Amino acid sequence: ATVLSELAEKIDPDKLLTATQTAPMPWVQRLGYLLEHVDAAPKARALRPYVQKHAHQSVPLLPAAPQNAAKRDDVWKLRVNADVEAEA
């Protein structure tokens, strides 16, 4: 998350949306969620309508981690099964 936090200021939301249209949907869902959690919510907003329209299932934030206690994020259609924080 730290790397994403550092790169977020350089992300062009329009170019990001264009790029995500060729990426697997779970990647887009996770990226939007992560952007929101590293104080880059304006960048994430560009992805929200795309995810809401095209994501047909909820996916885990961290595929290899247990999901039994995962919280659900309905905006990004994720099962949040890991804590996200950027290093200071």
MMTF fields as JSON, N, C-alpha, C and O atoms, coordinates in Angstrom:
{
  "mmtfVersion": "1.0.0",
  "mmtfProducer": "UNKNOWN",
  "numBonds": 351,
  "numAtoms": 352,
  "numGroups": 88,
  "numChains": 1,
  "numModels": 1,
  "chainsPerModel": [1],
  "groupsPerChain": [88],
  "chainIdList": ["A"],
  "bondAtomList": [4, 2, 8, 6, 12, 10, 16, 14, 20, 18, 24, 22, 28, 26, 32, 30, 36, 34, 40, 38, 44, 42, 48, 46, 52, 50, 56, 54, 60, 58, 64, 62, 68, 66, 72, 70, 76, 74, 80, 78, 84, 82, 88, 86, 92, 90, 96, 94, 100, 98, 104, 102, 108, 106, 112, 110, 116, 114, 120, 118, 124, 122, 128, 126, 132, 130, 136, 134, 140, 138, 144, 142, 148, 146, 152, 150, 156, 154, 160, 158, 164, 162, 168, 166, 172, 170, 176, 174, 180, 178, 184, 182, 188, 186, 192, 190, 196, 194, 200, 198, 204, 202, 208, 206, 212, 210, 216, 214, 220, 218, 224, 222, 228, 226, 232, 230, 236, 234, 240, 238, 244, 242, 248, 246, 252, 250, 256, 254, 260, 258, 264, 262, 268, 266, 272, 270, 276, 274, 280, 278, 284, 282, 288, 286, 292, 290, 296, 294, 300, 298, 304, 302, 308, 306, 312, 310, 316, 314, 320, 318, 324, 322, 328, 326, 332, 330, 336, 334, 340, 338, 344, 342, 348, 346],
  "bondOrderList": [1, 1, 1, 1, 1, 1, 1, 1, 1, 1, 1, 1, 1, 1, 1, 1, 1, 1, 1, 1, 1, 1, 1, 1, 1, 1, 1, 1, 1, 1, 1, 1, 1, 1, 1, 1, 1, 1, 1, 1, 1, 1, 1, 1, 1, 1, 1, 1, 1, 1, 1, 1, 1, 1, 1, 1, 1, 1, 1, 1, 1, 1, 1, 1, 1, 1, 1, 1, 1, 1, 1, 1, 1, 1, 1, 1, 1, 1, 1, 1, 1, 1, 1, 1, 1, 1, 1],
  "groupList": [{"groupName": "ALA", "atomNameList": ["N", "CA", "C", "O"], "elementList": ["N", "C", "C", "O"], "formalChargeList": [0, 0, 0, 0], "bondAtomList": [1, 0, 2, 1, 3, 2], "bondOrderList": [1, 1, 2], "singleLetterCode": "A", "chemCompType": "L-PEPTIDE LINKING"}, {"groupName": "THR", "atomNameList": ["N", "CA", "C", "O"], "elementList": ["N", "C", "C", "O"], "formalChargeList": [0, 0, 0, 0], "bondAtomList": [1, 0, 2, 1, 3, 2], "bondOrderList": [1, 1, 2], "singleLetterCode": "T", "chemCompType": "L-PEPTIDE LINKING"}, {"groupName": "VAL", "atomNameList": ["N", "CA", "C", "O"], "elementList": ["N", "C", "C", "O"], "formalChargeList": [0, 0, 0, 0], "bondAtomList": [1, 0, 2, 1, 3, 2], "bondOrderList": [1, 1, 2], "singleLetterCode": "V", "chemCompType": "L-PEPTIDE LINKING"}, {"groupName": "LEU", "atomNameList": ["N", "CA", "C", "O"], "elementList": ["N", "C", "C", "O"], "formalChargeList": [0, 0, 0, 0], "bondAtomList": [1, 0, 2, 1, 3, 2], "bondOrderList": [1, 1, 2], "singleLetterCode": "L", "chemCompType": "L-PEPTIDE LINKING"}, {"groupName": "SER", "atomNameList": ["N", "CA", "C", "O"], "elementList": ["N", "C", "C", "O"], "formalChargeList": [0, 0, 0, 0], "bondAtomList": [1, 0, 2, 1, 3, 2], "bondOrderList": [1, 1, 2], "singleLetterCode": "S", "chemCompType": "L-PEPTIDE LINKING"}, {"groupName": "GLU", "atomNameList": ["N", "CA", "C", "O"], "elementList": ["N", "C", "C", "O"], "formalChargeList": [0, 0, 0, 0], "bondAtomList": [1, 0, 2, 1, 3, 2], "bondOrderList": [1, 1, 2], "singleLetterCode": "E", "chemCompType": "L-PEPTIDE LINKING"}, {"groupName": "LYS", "atomNameList": ["N", "CA", "C", "O"], "elementList": ["N", "C", "C", "O"], "formalChargeList": [0, 0, 0, 0], "bondAtomList": [1, 0, 2, 1, 3, 2], "bondOrderList": [1, 1, 2], "singleLetterCode": "K", "chemCompType": "L-PEPTIDE LINKING"}, {"groupName": "ILE", "atomNameList": ["N", "CA", "C", "O"], "elementList": ["N", "C", "C", "O"], "formalChargeList": [0, 0, 0, 0], "bondAtomList": [1, 0, 2, 1, 3, 2], "bondOrderList": [1, 1, 2], "singleLetterCode": "I", "chemCompType": "L-PEPTIDE LINKING"}, {"groupName": "ASP", "atomNameList": ["N", "CA", "C", "O"], "elementList": ["N", "C", "C", "O"], "formalChargeList": [0, 0, 0, 0], "bondAtomList": [1, 0, 2, 1, 3, 2], "bondOrderList": [1, 1, 2], "singleLetterCode": "D", "chemCompType": "L-PEPTIDE LINKING"}, {"groupName": "PRO", "atomNameList": ["N", "CA", "C", "O"], "elementList": ["N", "C", "C", "O"], "formalChargeList": [0, 0, 0, 0], "bondAtomList": [1, 0, 2, 1, 3, 2], "bondOrderList": [1, 1, 2], "singleLetterCode": "P", "chemCompType": "L-PEPTIDE LINKING"}, {"groupName": "GLN", "atomNameList": ["N", "CA", "C", "O"], "elementList": ["N", "C", "C", "O"], "formalChargeList": [0, 0, 0, 0], "bondAtomList": [1, 0, 2, 1, 3, 2], "bondOrderList": [1, 1, 2], "singleLetterCode": "Q", "chemCompType": "L-PEPTIDE LINKING"}, {"groupName": "MET", "atomNameList": ["N", "CA", "C", "O"], "elementList": ["N", "C", "C", "O"], "formalChargeList": [0, 0, 0, 0], "bondAtomList": [1, 0, 2, 1, 3, 2], "bondOrderList": [1, 1, 2], "singleLetterCode": "M", "chemCompType": "L-PEPTIDE LINKING"}, {"groupName": "TRP", "atomNameList": ["N", "CA", "C", "O"], "elementList": ["N", "C", "C", "O"], "formalChargeList": [0, 0, 0, 0], "bondAtomList": [1, 0, 2, 1, 3, 2], "bondOrderList": [1, 1, 2], "singleLetterCode": "W", "chemCompType": "L-PEPTIDE LINKING"}, {"groupName": "ARG", "atomNameList": ["N", "CA", "C", "O"], "elementList": ["N", "C", "C", "O"], "formalChargeList": [0, 0, 0, 0], "bondAtomList": [1, 0, 2, 1, 3, 2], "bondOrderList": [1, 1, 2], "singleLetterCode": "R", "chemCompType": "L-PEPTIDE LINKING"}, {"groupName": "GLY", "atomNameList": ["N", "CA", "C", "O"], "elementList": ["N", "C", "C", "O"], "formalChargeList": [0, 0, 0, 0], "bondAtomList": [1, 0, 2, 1, 3, 2], "bondOrderList": [1, 1, 2], "singleLetterCode": "G", "chemCompType": "PEPTIDE LINKING"}, {"groupName": "TYR", "atomNameList": ["N", "CA", "C", "O"], "elementList": ["N", "C", "C", "O"], "formalChargeList": [0, 0, 0, 0], "bondAtomList": [1, 0, 2, 1, 3, 2], "bondOrderList": [1, 1, 2], "singleLetterCode": "Y", "chemCompType": "L-PEPTIDE LINKING"}, {"groupName": "HIS", "atomNameList": ["N", "CA", "C", "O"], "elementList": ["N", "C", "C", "O"], "formalChargeList": [0, 0, 0, 0], "bondAtomList": [1, 0, 2, 1, 3, 2], "bondOrderList": [1, 1, 2], "singleLetterCode": "H", "chemCompType": "L-PEPTIDE LINKING"}, {"groupName": "ASN", "atomNameList": ["N", "CA", "C", "O"], "elementList": ["N", "C", "C", "O"], "formalChargeList": [0, 0, 0, 0], "bondAtomList": [1, 0, 2, 1, 3, 2], "bondOrderList": [1, 1, 2], "singleLetterCode": "N", "chemCompType": "L-PEPTIDE LINKING"}],
  "groupTypeList": [0, 1, 2, 3, 4, 5, 3, 0, 5, 6, 7, 8, 9, 8, 6, 3, 3, 1, 0, 1, 10, 1, 0, 9, 11, 9, 12, 2, 10, 13, 3, 14, 15, 3, 3, 5, 16, 2, 8, 0, 0, 9, 6, 0, 13, 0, 3, 13, 9, 15, 2, 10, 6, 16, 0, 16, 10, 4, 2, 9, 3, 3, 9, 0, 0, 9, 10, 17, 0, 0, 6, 13, 8, 8, 2, 12, 6, 3, 13, 2, 17, 0, 8, 2, 5, 0, 5, 0],
  "groupIdList": [1, 2, 3, 4, 5, 6, 7, 8, 9, 10, 11, 12, 13, 14, 15, 16, 17, 18, 19, 20, 21, 22, 23, 24, 25, 26, 27, 28, 29, 30, 31, 32, 33, 34, 35, 36, 37, 38, 39, 40, 41, 42, 43, 44, 45, 46, 47, 48, 49, 50, 51, 52, 53, 54, 55, 56, 57, 58, 59, 60, 61, 62, 63, 64, 65, 66, 67, 68, 69, 70, 71, 72, 73, 74, 75, 76, 77, 78, 79, 80, 81, 82, 83, 84, 85, 86, 87, 88],
  "secStructList": [7, 2, 2, 2, 2, 2, 2, 4, 4, 4, 7, 7, 2, 2, 2, 2, 2, 2, 2, 2, 6, 6, 1, 7, 2, 2, 2, 2, 2, 2, 2, 2, 2, 2, 2, 2, 2, 6, 6, 7, 2, 2, 2, 2, 2, 6, 6, 2, 2, 2, 2, 2, 2, 2, 7, 7, 1, 7, 3, 3, 1, 1, 6, 6, 1, 7, 7, 6, 6, 7, 3, 3, 3, 6, 6, 6, 6, 3, 3, 3, 7, 1, 7, 7, 7, 7, 7, 7],
  "xCoordList": [0.818, 0.0, 0.865, 0.46, 2.051, 2.933, 3.346, 3.353, 3.686, 4.09, 2.929, 3.117, 1.738, 0.563, 0.307, -0.04, 0.476, 0.289, 1.241, 0.852, 2.479, 3.474, 3.2, 3.478, 2.662, 2.397, 1.058, 0.856, 0.156, -1.214, -1.294, -2.147, -0.426, -0.512, -0.201, -0.571, 0.472, 0.833, -0.179, -0.047, -1.179, -2.164, -3.167, -3.742, -3.371, -4.395, -5.659, -5.655, -6.743, -7.949, -8.524, -9.009, -8.477, -9.012, -8.176, -8.719, -6.869, -5.992, -6.12, -6.045, -6.312, -6.499, -7.751, -7.727, -8.833, -10.075, -9.9, -10.379, -9.234, -8.974, -8.157, -8.46, -7.14, -6.276, -7.024, -6.789, -7.909, -8.601, -9.57, -9.946, -9.973, -10.915, -10.297, -11.012, -8.983, -8.329, -7.808, -7.208, -8.034, -7.548, -8.649, -9.833, -8.266, -9.276, -10.058, -9.477, -11.357, -12.209, -11.754, -11.782, -11.341, -10.886, -9.722, -9.619, -8.862, -7.756, -8.292, -7.806, -9.292, -9.875, -10.573, -10.448, -11.305, -11.989, -10.978, -11.173, -9.917, -8.898, -8.188, -7.929, -7.875, -7.191, -8.047, -7.545, -9.318, -10.205, -10.254, -10.167, -10.394, -10.426, -9.123, -9.139, -8.006, -6.703, -6.476, -5.952, -6.863, -6.709, -7.476, -6.978, -8.684, -9.459, -8.769, -8.877, -8.069, -7.465, -6.047, -5.426, -5.537, -4.235, -4.426, -3.535, -5.608, -5.934, -5.861, -5.434, -6.279, -6.347, -7.768, -7.961, -8.749, -10.147, -10.555, -11.328, -10.071, -10.454, -10.044, -10.743, -8.942, -8.502, -9.409, -9.739, -9.806, -10.655, -12.048, -12.672, -12.529, -13.886, -14.08, -15.192, -13.031, -13.135, -13.463, -14.063, -13.073, -13.285, -14.636, -15.137, -15.216, -16.435, -17.567, -18.08, -17.977, -19.085, -18.761, -19.636, -17.517, -17.098, -17.238, -17.743, -16.792, -16.903, -18.369, -18.778, -19.157, -20.568, -21.299, -22.202, -20.916, -21.577, -21.067, -21.852, -19.776, -19.185, -18.792, -18.61, -18.657, -18.279, -19.536, -20.462, -19.557, -20.753, -20.655, -21.637, -19.487, -19.358, -18.379, -17.515, -18.544, -17.65, -16.405, -16.499, -15.239, -13.975, -13.19, -13.408, -12.277, -11.48, -10.419, -9.855, -10.16, -9.087, -7.748, -6.938, -7.526, -6.293, -6.671, -7.089, -6.531, -7.018, -6.482, -7.201, -5.251, -4.65, -5.01, -4.712, -5.636, -5.955, -7.334, -8.201, -7.535, -8.858, -9.928, -9.66, -11.135, -12.214, -13.366, -14.351, -13.252, -14.38, -14.762, -15.931, -13.855, -14.176, -14.121, -14.07, -14.13, -13.996, -15.222, -16.358, -14.969, -16.051, -16.361, -15.505, -17.581, -17.993, -17.949, -18.443, -17.355, -17.355, -18.219, -17.812, -19.418, -20.369, -20.019, -20.434, -19.266, -18.866, -17.953, -18.143, -16.954, -15.963, -16.25, -15.508, -17.327, -17.72, -16.55, -16.132, -16.046, -14.908, -15.264, -16.109, -14.601, -14.598, -13.248, -12.203, -13.277, -12.057, -11.513, -12.004, -10.499, -9.921, -8.471, -7.699, -8.108, -6.757, -6.823, -7.66, -5.933, -5.834, -4.913, -3.904, -5.274, -4.474, -4.034, -4.855, -2.746, -2.243, -0.935, -0.106, -0.777, 0.472, 1.431, 1.024, 2.685, 3.683, 3.866, 3.754, 4.143, 4.322, 5.68, 6.0],
  "yCoordList": [-1.193, 0.0, 1.261, 2.307, 1.147, 2.311, 2.768, 3.966, 1.836, 2.183, 2.845, 3.848, 2.287, 2.865, 4.275, 5.175, 4.458, 5.779, 6.799, 7.933, 6.39, 7.295, 7.586, 8.685, 6.616, 6.791, 7.462, 7.986, 7.453, 7.914, 9.33, 9.615, 10.221, 11.613, 11.75, 12.747, 10.765, 10.823, 10.121, 10.149, 9.498, 8.744, 9.694, 10.55, 9.539, 10.28, 9.417, 8.327, 9.872, 9.054, 8.584, 7.457, 9.424, 9.027, 7.921, 6.965, 8.049, 7.006, 5.724, 4.624, 5.872, 4.708, 3.946, 2.721, 4.663, 4.013, 3.301, 2.178, 3.919, 3.282, 2.007, 0.98, 2.07, 0.904, -0.232, -1.401, 0.093, -0.965, -1.747, -2.866, -1.186, -1.884, -3.099, -3.898, -3.25, -4.44, -5.352, -6.389, -4.973, -5.751, -6.672, -6.396, -7.753, -8.604, -7.797, -6.993, -8.014, -7.244, -7.313, -6.278, -8.455, -8.453, -7.491, -6.92, -7.307, -6.356, -4.939, -4.157, -4.615, -3.273, -3.038, -1.968, -4.044, -3.937, -3.68, -2.793, -4.45, -4.303, -2.956, -2.312, -2.531, -1.251, -0.096, 0.786, -0.091, 0.967, 1.022, 2.093, -0.136, -0.214, 0.311, 1.114, -0.144, 0.279, 1.778, 2.439, 2.309, 3.749, 4.542, 5.542, 4.094, 4.789, 4.74, 5.676, 3.662, 3.484, 4.039, 3.922, 4.631, 5.319, 6.808, 7.473, 7.307, 8.729, 9.204, 10.326, 8.347, 8.727, 8.506, 8.073, 8.808, 8.591, 9.269, 8.68, 10.484, 11.085, 10.23, 10.215, 9.536, 8.656, 7.43, 6.952, 6.93, 5.742, 6.016, 5.129, 7.229, 7.562, 7.317, 7.019, 7.436, 7.191, 5.728, 5.417, 4.839, 3.407, 2.913, 1.887, 3.631, 3.164, 2.783, 1.668, 3.664, 3.295, 2.064, 1.242, 1.946, 0.796, -0.499, -1.498, -0.477, -1.667, -1.982, -3.14, -0.97, -1.206, -1.826, -2.643, -1.446, -1.97, -3.351, -4.184, -3.604, -4.806, -5.905, -7.05, -5.595, -6.631, -7.397, -6.83, -8.672, -9.474, -10.314, -10.933, -10.342, -11.11, -10.441, -9.661, -10.77, -10.276, -11.153, -12.378, -10.52, -11.258, -10.881, -9.811, -11.753, -11.417, -10.37, -10.352, -9.509, -8.533, -9.252, -8.916, -10.23, -11.014, -12.467, -13.177, -12.924, -14.251, -15.405, -16.379, -15.322, -16.437, -16.453, -17.429, -15.405, -15.32, -15.909, -15.929, -16.389, -16.907, -15.826, -14.636, -16.264, -15.316, -15.423, -14.694, -16.33, -16.575, -15.368, -15.253, -14.476, -13.29, -12.007, -10.907, -12.148, -10.986, -10.083, -10.554, -8.781, -7.799, -7.581, -7.771, -7.184, -6.967, -5.473, -4.643, -5.148, -3.779, -3.778, -4.273, -3.212, -3.25, -2.298, -2.522, -1.245, -0.313, -1.014, -0.911, -1.731, -2.383, -3.863, -4.553, -4.349, -5.759, -6.66, -7.556, -6.374, -7.116, -7.737, -7.232, -8.838, -9.402, -8.99, -9.508, -8.073, -7.492, -8.419, -8.44, -9.174, -10.174, -9.855, -10.751, -8.581, -8.135, -6.658, -5.914, -6.248, -4.835, -4.132, -4.688, -2.91, -2.126, -0.849, -0.109, -0.598, 0.67, 1.009, 0.14, 2.271, 2.748, 3.099, 3.633, 2.801, 3.157, 4.663, 5.334, 5.174, 6.628, 7.064, 8.252],
  "zCoordList": [0.0, 0.0, 0.0, -0.508, 0.571, 0.628, -0.764, -1.047, -1.622, -2.988, -3.721, -4.409, -3.575, -4.223, -3.698, -4.463, -2.413, -1.821, -2.44, -2.723, -2.647, -3.227, -4.701, -5.179, -5.414, -6.842, -7.131, -8.227, -6.178, -6.402, -6.952, -7.793, -6.495, -6.955, -8.438, -9.057, -9.014, -10.43, -11.33, -12.553, -10.736, -11.509, -12.151, -11.478, -13.441, -14.181, -14.158, -14.731, -13.513, -13.398, -14.738, -14.835, -15.762, -17.068, -17.697, -18.25, -17.615, -18.151, -17.337, -17.883, -16.036, -15.176, -15.587, -15.703, -15.804, -16.215, -17.547, -17.708, -18.491, -19.786, -19.602, -20.21, -18.778, -18.551, -17.865, -18.173, -16.952, -16.218, -17.095, -16.748, -18.203, -19.071, -19.749, -20.353, -19.657, -20.204, -19.093, -19.373, -17.847, -16.704, -16.179, -16.371, -15.522, -14.882, -13.835, -13.106, -13.768, -12.861, -11.404, -10.738, -10.866, -9.468, -9.22, -8.134, -10.191, -10.033, -9.899, -9.083, -10.7, -10.672, -9.33, -8.735, -8.865, -7.58, -6.46, -5.628, -6.449, -5.402, -5.503, -4.487, -6.715, -6.899, -6.395, -5.698, -6.735, -6.26, -4.742, -4.143, -4.136, -2.674, -2.076, -1.143, -2.615, -2.088, -2.269, -1.373, -3.413, -3.63, -2.575, -2.057, -2.263, -1.234, 0.122, 0.915, 0.382, 1.704, 1.823, 2.879, 0.769, 0.857, 0.555, 0.027, 0.903, 0.741, -0.703, -0.977, -1.616, -3.032, -3.557, -4.693, -2.719, -3.083, -4.393, -5.149, -4.698, -5.978, -7.185, -8.198, -7.082, -8.175, -8.245, -9.33, -7.085, -7.021, -7.579, -8.161, -7.404, -7.87, -9.358, -9.795, -10.13, -11.57, -11.859, -12.887, -10.959, -11.173, -10.663, -11.122, -9.726, -9.064, -10.016, -9.919, -10.932, -11.829, -12.681, -12.953, -13.094, -13.905, -13.11, -13.623, -11.867, -11.015, -10.737, -10.815, -10.416, -10.12, -11.312, -11.132, -12.502, -13.699, -14.11, -14.563, -13.96, -14.54, -13.559, -13.973, -12.282, -11.309, -10.911, -10.332, -11.223, -10.975, -9.714, -9.303, -9.099, -7.866, -6.917, -7.317, -5.663, -4.631, -4.608, -4.675, -4.514, -4.507, -3.251, -2.683, -2.812, -1.633, -1.951, -3.045, -0.991, -1.15, -1.286, -2.15, -0.436, -0.457, -0.734, 0.181, -1.982, -2.365, -1.519, -1.298, -1.045, -0.313, 1.176, 1.866, 1.675, 3.104, 3.394, 2.52, 4.623, 5.004, 4.844, 5.009, 4.521, 4.264, 5.251, 5.135, 6.227, 7.119, 7.974, 8.345, 8.303, 9.101, 8.264, 8.814, 6.966, 6.08, 6.15, 6.191, 6.164, 6.08, 4.607, 3.743, 4.338, 2.954, 2.628, 3.392, 1.49, 0.985, -0.271, -1.322, -0.143, -1.253, -2.385, -3.522, -2.103, -3.16, -4.155, -5.367, -3.628, -4.487, -4.697, -5.396, -4.091, -4.198, -3.797, -4.531, -2.594, -2.048, -0.708, 0.032, -0.42, 0.924, 1.525, 1.131, 2.464, 3.024, 4.109, 5.237, 3.74, 4.636, 4.998, 5.342, 4.918, 5.281, 5.647, 5.135, 6.537, 6.901, 5.915, 5.482, 5.57, 4.628, 5.32, 5.862, 5.299, 5.822, 5.13, 4.861, 4.854, 4.255, 5.379, 6.411, 5.18, 6.187, 6.211, 5.185, 7.374, 7.513, 7.023, 7.067]
}
